[in-house]
Amino acid sequence: MKEQSFFQLSQDAVNQLAERYGTPLLVLSLEQVEKNYDLLRTHIPQMKIHYAMKANPDLRILETMINKGSEFDVASDGEINLLSSIGVSGDRMIYANPIKTESGLQACVEAGVTRMTFDSETEIAKIARFVPHATVLLRLRIDNPAAHVDLNKKFGAPREKAMELMLKAREAGLDMAGIAVHVGSQVTTADPYLHAFDVVRSVMDEASRHGLDLRILDIGGGFPIPETGVHYNLTAMLDQIAARLSEDFADKEIWSEPGRYMAGTAQNLITKVIGVNERNGQVWYFLDDGIYGTFSGVIFDQWDFKLLSFKEGRKIRATFAGPSCDSLDIMFRGKLTEPLDVGDLLLVPVCGAYTSASATTFNGFKKARTVVWEEVRKELGLEQQELLSMAV
Ligand SMILES: *Cc1c(COP(=O)(O)O)cnc(C)c1O
């Protein structure tokens, strides 16, 4: 079986792209997005994929996913309307935000979205009012303190309230169809999924004793991408999940909502050193992209990005800051790097998820422009350089 791959530009490509398009520059590989989709399909063939577009809503990624036959996990009216505007029908979306706004539910009515999740009693009446007979999944809380970002702190009904909530949903006329879990993000072993499946199994058994036949298991997202200092075996993990799904949930529809995994490995950032300073004996490098831009993932996603300089020299520890005038705009302190000069380019691979998606234009700095590798490489006559195994 194929292993997880990621897209990484060569030094030559970085130099030529920076010269042609300027920096900061995001370079997106749609072929990599396709590979990510195909690998997941190969290893868990029974699982329907709904791309969690919040990870990276770039239109070209959405179009690639549409062509692959993917469906979508949406969380707001904005996401629903964006997909509608490019021709995605509502029956290819799940509104997977357990707490929905009225404008979000109104968008469901207009777009024909009828599948959604809930984890509280107040949501049942809200859903029934806008979308009577909606197909709903109960989002179950699964504690996973090992997750990179533990979303179960915010969402999910406790196990002991599951039955009561499901019966109330049925009473309200909703199509009480299944269970949704999301075990966290950047999950690097199958264990949290397998643990979640135990809990789901017991809920489904209890439900059938109450005459409620649940037909859908939505296993959420969380699949990992290469990260500094973290070792994992994606394909082994997916195979374990697939085996367990076949054993225990063979008669259920299996849904998933991967975000980070689909987009993370498909995008590189090229950023430039625009200033060097020494403060209290520490070297500071100022880059043309920062916390308010593509590196917003440092804060919102608690992510430690890898910086490649293509330079030689004994490594030093330095502070990396962004271009804005705000003192919060510092990405890394004490980060090991080759010594750098003004004008040097840095490549940030594995930079496609929770990066550009949460970038702002604070202080008047434009968001990094995105070019598609498969388009620009022809123009520049460049070869694709790709590393086929995880480099961590
Ligand atoms: C964010 C989110 C996802 C995607 O998570 P990843 O870790 O990026 O795969 C999936 N489902 C729900 C409900 C989410 O909130």
mmCIF file of N, CA and C and ligand atoms in Angstrom, residues 52 54-55 73 96 139 151 182 184-186 220-223 257-261 354, ligand 1:
data_model
loop_
_atom_site.group_PDB
_atom_site.id
_atom_site.type_symbol
_atom_site.label_atom_id
_atom_site.label_comp_id
_atom_site.label_asym_id
_atom_site.label_seq_id
_atom_site.Cartn_x
_atom_site.Cartn_y
_atom_site.Cartn_z
ATOM 1 N N ALA A 52 -14.035 18.746 5.619
ATOM 2 C CA ALA A 52 -14.306 19.823 6.583
ATOM 3 C C ALA A 52 -13.622 21.077 6.061
ATOM 4 N N LYS A 54 -13.478 24.103 6.734
ATOM 5 C CA LYS A 54 -12.900 25.164 7.544
ATOM 6 C C LYS A 54 -11.374 25.096 7.554
ATOM 7 N N ALA A 55 -10.814 23.904 7.311
ATOM 8 C CA ALA A 55 -9.353 23.755 7.315
ATOM 9 C C ALA A 55 -8.692 24.563 6.208
ATOM 10 N N ASP A 73 -18.444 18.906 5.012
ATOM 11 C CA ASP A 73 -18.821 19.263 6.378
ATOM 12 C C ASP A 73 -18.833 20.780 6.442
ATOM 13 N N ALA A 96 -22.426 20.244 10.428
ATOM 14 C CA ALA A 96 -21.879 19.476 11.550
ATOM 15 C C ALA A 96 -21.510 20.350 12.749
ATOM 16 N N ARG A 139 -24.197 14.191 18.343
ATOM 17 C CA ARG A 139 -22.746 14.304 18.552
ATOM 18 C C ARG A 139 -22.455 13.889 19.997
ATOM 19 N N LEU A 151 -11.485 18.976 20.902
ATOM 20 C CA LEU A 151 -12.752 19.663 20.677
ATOM 21 C C LEU A 151 -13.858 19.167 21.595
ATOM 22 N N HIS A 182 -16.132 13.204 17.128
ATOM 23 C CA HIS A 182 -14.944 13.863 16.556
ATOM 24 C C HIS A 182 -13.905 13.767 17.657
ATOM 25 N N GLY A 184 -10.897 14.567 18.011
ATOM 26 C CA GLY A 184 -9.886 15.602 18.185
ATOM 27 C C GLY A 184 -9.210 15.832 16.854
ATOM 28 N N SER A 185 -8.161 16.662 16.870
ATOM 29 C CA SER A 185 -7.470 16.952 15.621
ATOM 30 C C SER A 185 -6.025 16.495 15.732
ATOM 31 N N GLN A 186 -5.433 16.127 14.585
ATOM 32 C CA GLN A 186 -4.055 15.629 14.562
ATOM 33 C C GLN A 186 -3.930 14.461 15.549
ATOM 34 N N GLY A 220 -16.072 11.586 12.189
ATOM 35 C CA GLY A 220 -15.455 12.899 12.317
ATOM 36 C C GLY A 220 -14.168 13.025 11.532
ATOM 37 N N GLY A 221 -13.296 13.928 11.993
ATOM 38 C CA GLY A 221 -12.005 14.146 11.324
ATOM 39 C C GLY A 221 -10.877 13.713 12.229
ATOM 40 N N GLY A 222 -9.779 14.436 12.168
ATOM 41 C CA GLY A 222 -8.677 14.172 13.091
ATOM 42 C C GLY A 222 -7.466 13.493 12.493
ATOM 43 N N PHE A 223 -7.564 13.024 11.236
ATOM 44 C CA PHE A 223 -6.433 12.294 10.650
ATOM 45 C C PHE A 223 -5.217 13.214 10.529
ATOM 46 N N GLU A 257 -15.286 13.295 8.340
ATOM 47 C CA GLU A 257 -15.183 14.735 8.090
ATOM 48 C C GLU A 257 -13.738 15.209 8.188
ATOM 49 N N PRO A 258 -12.842 14.683 7.353
ATOM 50 C CA PRO A 258 -11.440 15.096 7.465
ATOM 51 C C PRO A 258 -11.211 16.525 6.962
ATOM 52 N N GLY A 259 -10.430 17.300 7.684
ATOM 53 C CA GLY A 259 -10.072 18.656 7.265
ATOM 54 C C GLY A 259 -8.561 18.773 7.094
ATOM 55 N N ARG A 260 -7.861 18.816 8.220
ATOM 56 C CA ARG A 260 -6.408 18.974 8.228
ATOM 57 C C ARG A 260 -5.709 17.998 7.266
ATOM 58 N N TYR A 261 -6.098 16.725 7.332
ATOM 59 C CA TYR A 261 -5.444 15.690 6.539
ATOM 60 C C TYR A 261 -5.539 15.986 5.039
ATOM 61 N N TYR A 354 -5.574 25.185 8.479
ATOM 62 C CA TYR A 354 -5.666 26.122 9.605
ATOM 63 C C TYR A 354 -4.530 27.147 9.548
HETATM 64 C C1 LIG B 1 -12.959 20.846 12.606
HETATM 65 C C2 LIG B 1 -13.848 19.677 12.488
HETATM 66 C C3 LIG B 1 -13.473 18.605 11.675
HETATM 67 C C4 LIG B 1 -12.142 18.543 10.959
HETATM 68 O O1 LIG B 1 -11.131 18.207 11.842
HETATM 69 P P1 LIG B 1 -9.659 17.861 11.334
HETATM 70 O O2 LIG B 1 -8.907 17.574 12.564
HETATM 71 O O3 LIG B 1 -9.172 19.065 10.618
HETATM 72 O O4 LIG B 1 -9.767 16.678 10.438
HETATM 73 C C5 LIG B 1 -14.368 17.562 11.536
HETATM 74 N N1 LIG B 1 -15.554 17.554 12.192
HETATM 75 C C6 LIG B 1 -15.932 18.571 12.992
HETATM 76 C C7 LIG B 1 -17.250 18.485 13.662
HETATM 77 C C8 LIG B 1 -15.088 19.652 13.175
HETATM 78 O O5 LIG B 1 -15.454 20.635 13.999
#
